[in-house]
Amino acid sequence: MNEDYDLRVELIRVVDELYAQQLVTATGGNVSVRLPECDELWITPSAVFKGELLPEQLARIDLDGRPLESDGPAPSSELLMHCAALRARPDDRAVVHAHAAHATILANTGLPFLPVNSEAAFFDELPRIPFVMPGTQELADAVATALRESPAVLMVNHGLLVTAPTLRKAADRVEVIERASEIILGCYSLGKKPPTLPDAAVAEIRKKGDLVA
């Protein structure tokens, strides 16, 4: 196996994990990874069941969203958003757009993302953007602007997008944000304000750098 094929296998493994945790759905959500030292990426295909993806079903595109294989699979309809995200954060190589239920509810309700545990404390308040039609350049531009503030963006009525240096870290970020969102919403549903870590603890955690987030 070569490095290119290994990267596709890793992407499929991440999709399988996200699908098992209901963070992507049968055809909702998408994942991409930039190839080393070039402006090309592998991205999940359009309208293909995500529970049984194969490496051969991934689409290869450039950073402008142009397919690079004339007879290859059709790339995700969200390719413009992925390309814009990778251009906005050139040190990151992986993008996950998740249809994560709790993170989406958090986005829709306007409730803040809070440091309710040590993993969530690596993130500041997450930027959120109002609903923009999926697959459009307008959405890609809005996401790119939001990513200047954070590697994670909440999209009202749409879900969550994260970037990271690796696929593994991107998946971890999605899982951390979704779990923290669940805790936040659970507290509010019981009429309680979510208890958060003390400011000093949050500052100390963030001094450690990008260990989890």
Short mmCIF file of C-alpha atoms in Angstrom, two decimals:
data_model
loop_
_atom_site.label_atom_id
_atom_site.label_comp_id
_atom_site.label_asym_id
_atom_site.label_seq_id
_atom_site.Cartn_x
_atom_site.Cartn_y
_atom_site.Cartn_z
CA MET A 1 0.00 0.00 0.00
CA ASN A 2 1.21 3.51 -0.73
CA GLU A 3 0.78 6.62 1.37
CA ASP A 4 -2.09 7.87 -0.77
CA TYR A 5 -4.10 4.67 -0.30
CA ASP A 6 -3.32 4.61 3.42
CA LEU A 7 -4.72 8.13 3.73
CA ARG A 8 -7.96 7.03 2.07
CA VAL A 9 -8.18 4.03 4.40
CA GLU A 10 -7.76 6.36 7.38
CA LEU A 11 -10.51 8.64 6.06
CA ILE A 12 -12.87 5.69 5.70
CA ARG A 13 -12.04 4.57 9.23
CA VAL A 14 -12.94 8.02 10.57
CA VAL A 15 -16.21 8.04 8.61
CA ASP A 16 -17.06 4.60 10.02
CA GLU A 17 -16.41 5.88 13.54
CA LEU A 18 -18.48 9.02 13.06
CA TYR A 19 -21.32 7.02 11.49
CA ALA A 20 -21.34 4.54 14.38
CA GLN A 21 -21.70 7.47 16.80
CA GLN A 22 -24.45 9.06 14.67
CA LEU A 23 -22.30 12.12 14.01
CA VAL A 24 -22.74 11.66 10.30
CA THR A 25 -25.84 10.09 8.81
CA ALA A 26 -26.52 7.80 5.88
CA THR A 27 -25.90 10.58 3.37
CA GLY A 28 -25.48 13.61 5.67
CA GLY A 29 -22.16 15.04 6.72
CA ASN A 30 -18.85 14.83 4.90
CA VAL A 31 -15.13 14.39 5.51
CA SER A 32 -12.05 15.44 3.59
CA VAL A 33 -8.28 15.31 3.94
CA ARG A 34 -5.61 17.25 2.09
CA LEU A 35 -2.82 15.26 0.48
CA PRO A 36 0.72 15.98 1.75
CA GLU A 37 2.54 18.82 0.03
CA CYS A 38 -0.03 19.51 -2.68
CA ASP A 39 -3.29 21.37 -3.24
CA GLU A 40 -5.41 18.25 -3.66
CA LEU A 41 -7.74 16.42 -1.31
CA TRP A 42 -9.82 13.32 -0.92
CA ILE A 43 -13.45 13.94 -0.01
CA THR A 44 -16.44 11.71 0.65
CA PRO A 45 -18.72 11.19 -2.37
CA SER A 46 -22.13 12.67 -2.96
CA ALA A 47 -25.29 10.72 -2.06
CA VAL A 48 -23.50 7.49 -1.14
CA PHE A 49 -24.37 5.56 2.04
CA LYS A 50 -21.71 6.39 4.63
CA GLY A 51 -22.05 3.19 6.60
CA GLU A 52 -20.20 1.11 4.00
CA LEU A 53 -17.84 3.43 2.15
CA LEU A 54 -14.78 2.04 0.38
CA PRO A 55 -11.52 3.88 -0.41
CA GLU A 56 -12.29 3.57 -4.11
CA GLN A 57 -15.49 5.58 -3.64
CA LEU A 58 -13.70 8.74 -2.45
CA ALA A 59 -13.45 11.66 -4.85
CA ARG A 60 -10.22 13.51 -5.57
CA ILE A 61 -10.47 17.27 -6.11
CA ASP A 62 -8.21 20.32 -6.08
CA LEU A 63 -8.51 23.26 -3.69
CA ASP A 64 -10.80 25.03 -6.13
CA GLY A 65 -13.21 22.09 -6.02
CA ARG A 66 -12.44 20.74 -9.48
CA PRO A 67 -12.64 16.93 -9.81
CA LEU A 68 -9.28 15.43 -10.80
CA GLU A 69 -10.56 12.09 -12.08
CA SER A 70 -12.88 12.35 -15.09
CA ASP A 71 -14.45 8.96 -14.41
CA GLY A 72 -14.24 9.17 -10.61
CA PRO A 73 -17.08 9.41 -8.07
CA ALA A 74 -18.98 12.67 -7.75
CA PRO A 75 -17.61 14.63 -4.76
CA SER A 76 -19.74 15.82 -1.87
CA SER A 77 -22.03 18.73 -2.68
CA GLU A 78 -20.29 20.56 0.21
CA LEU A 79 -16.91 20.56 -1.58
CA LEU A 80 -16.76 24.37 -1.72
CA MET A 81 -17.05 24.56 2.06
CA HIS A 82 -14.25 22.04 2.54
CA CYS A 83 -11.96 23.83 0.09
CA ALA A 84 -12.66 27.20 1.73
CA ALA A 85 -11.98 25.74 5.18
CA LEU A 86 -8.60 24.35 4.14
CA ARG A 87 -7.61 27.61 2.47
CA ALA A 88 -8.66 29.54 5.59
CA ARG A 89 -6.56 27.30 7.87
CA PRO A 90 -3.55 26.24 5.79
CA ASP A 91 -1.86 24.48 8.73
CA ASP A 92 -4.81 22.07 8.97
CA ARG A 93 -5.27 19.14 6.61
CA ALA A 94 -8.56 17.55 7.64
CA VAL A 95 -12.16 18.77 7.66
CA VAL A 96 -15.21 17.09 9.19
CA HIS A 97 -18.71 18.43 8.68
CA ALA A 98 -20.89 16.56 11.16
CA HIS A 99 -24.66 16.40 11.45
CA ALA A 100 -24.18 16.16 15.21
CA ALA A 101 -27.56 16.43 16.92
CA HIS A 102 -26.60 18.14 20.18
CA ALA A 103 -24.16 20.57 18.58
CA THR A 104 -26.87 21.48 16.06
CA ILE A 105 -29.42 22.09 18.82
CA LEU A 106 -26.86 24.28 20.59
CA ALA A 107 -26.40 26.24 17.35
CA ASN A 108 -30.15 26.57 16.79
CA THR A 109 -30.95 27.76 20.31
CA GLY A 110 -28.14 30.30 20.54
CA LEU A 111 -26.93 28.81 23.81
CA PRO A 112 -23.20 29.31 24.41
CA PHE A 113 -20.61 26.57 24.21
CA LEU A 114 -19.14 26.34 27.71
CA PRO A 115 -16.11 24.69 29.39
CA VAL A 116 -18.17 22.03 31.17
CA ASN A 117 -15.26 19.59 31.26
CA SER A 118 -11.51 19.66 30.71
CA GLU A 119 -11.74 18.67 27.04
CA ALA A 120 -14.28 21.39 26.24
CA ALA A 121 -12.06 23.92 27.99
CA PHE A 122 -9.59 23.78 25.11
CA PHE A 123 -12.20 25.62 23.04
CA ASP A 124 -13.37 29.18 23.51
CA GLU A 125 -16.93 30.14 22.58
CA LEU A 126 -17.57 28.64 19.15
CA PRO A 127 -18.48 31.03 16.33
CA ARG A 128 -21.82 30.29 14.71
CA ILE A 129 -23.27 31.33 11.43
CA PRO A 130 -26.96 31.65 10.49
CA PHE A 131 -28.46 29.23 8.02
CA VAL A 132 -27.04 29.53 4.53
CA MET A 133 -28.06 27.22 1.72
CA PRO A 134 -25.76 24.16 1.72
CA GLY A 135 -23.40 23.71 -1.19
CA THR A 136 -23.18 27.42 -2.02
CA GLN A 137 -20.22 29.76 -2.29
CA GLU A 138 -22.01 31.99 0.22
CA LEU A 139 -21.82 29.23 2.83
CA ALA A 140 -18.17 28.50 1.98
CA ASP A 141 -17.30 32.18 2.46
CA ALA A 142 -19.18 32.40 5.77
CA VAL A 143 -17.44 29.31 7.12
CA ALA A 144 -14.02 30.57 6.02
CA THR A 145 -14.60 33.86 7.84
CA ALA A 146 -15.71 32.09 11.03
CA LEU A 147 -12.67 29.81 10.94
CA ARG A 148 -10.43 32.82 11.50
CA GLU A 149 -11.61 32.73 15.10
CA SER A 150 -11.71 29.00 15.83
CA PRO A 151 -11.06 25.57 14.30
CA ALA A 152 -14.73 24.74 14.89
CA VAL A 153 -17.88 26.44 13.63
CA LEU A 154 -21.53 25.89 14.54
CA MET A 155 -23.97 26.27 11.65
CA VAL A 156 -27.61 27.00 12.48
CA ASN A 157 -29.97 24.34 11.08
CA HIS A 158 -27.00 22.55 9.58
CA GLY A 159 -24.49 21.16 12.05
CA LEU A 160 -20.85 21.46 12.98
CA LEU A 161 -17.65 21.88 10.99
CA VAL A 162 -14.15 21.38 12.36
CA THR A 163 -10.67 21.49 10.92
CA ALA A 164 -7.51 19.90 12.31
CA PRO A 165 -3.98 18.93 11.33
CA THR A 166 -5.01 15.26 11.06
CA LEU A 167 -8.12 13.18 10.51
CA ARG A 168 -7.75 11.67 13.97
CA LYS A 169 -7.69 15.05 15.65
CA ALA A 170 -10.61 16.31 13.56
CA ALA A 171 -12.75 13.36 14.65
CA ASP A 172 -11.68 13.91 18.26
CA ARG A 173 -12.72 17.55 18.08
CA VAL A 174 -16.15 16.65 16.76
CA GLU A 175 -16.66 14.11 19.53
CA VAL A 176 -15.51 16.53 22.25
CA ILE A 177 -17.83 19.29 21.03
CA GLU A 178 -20.81 16.97 20.64
CA ARG A 179 -20.37 15.48 24.12
CA ALA A 180 -19.95 18.89 25.75
CA SER A 181 -23.02 20.15 23.87
CA GLU A 182 -25.02 17.21 25.22
CA ILE A 183 -23.97 18.06 28.78
CA ILE A 184 -24.80 21.75 28.33
CA LEU A 185 -28.24 20.99 26.89
CA GLY A 186 -28.92 18.37 29.54
CA CYS A 187 -28.31 20.88 32.32
CA TYR A 188 -30.54 23.49 30.74
CA SER A 189 -33.28 20.90 30.12
CA LEU A 190 -33.36 20.27 33.87
CA GLY A 191 -33.61 23.98 34.59
CA LYS A 192 -30.03 24.25 35.77
CA LYS A 193 -27.28 26.51 34.50
CA PRO A 194 -24.36 24.28 33.45
CA PRO A 195 -21.55 24.39 36.01
CA THR A 196 -18.30 25.31 34.31
CA LEU A 197 -14.65 24.92 35.21
CA PRO A 198 -13.15 27.80 37.20
CA ASP A 199 -11.50 30.48 35.08
CA ALA A 200 -8.09 29.64 36.52
CA ALA A 201 -8.48 25.99 35.55
CA VAL A 202 -9.56 26.93 32.02
CA ALA A 203 -6.54 29.22 31.66
CA GLU A 204 -4.21 26.49 32.92
CA ILE A 205 -5.66 23.93 30.51
CA ARG A 206 -5.30 26.28 27.56
CA LYS A 207 -1.66 26.93 28.48
CA LYS A 208 -0.98 23.28 27.72
CA GLY A 209 -1.72 23.96 24.10
CA ASP A 210 -3.43 21.74 21.57
CA LEU A 211 -3.27 18.50 23.54
CA VAL A 212 -6.87 17.45 23.13
CA ALA A 213 -8.63 20.12 21.11
#
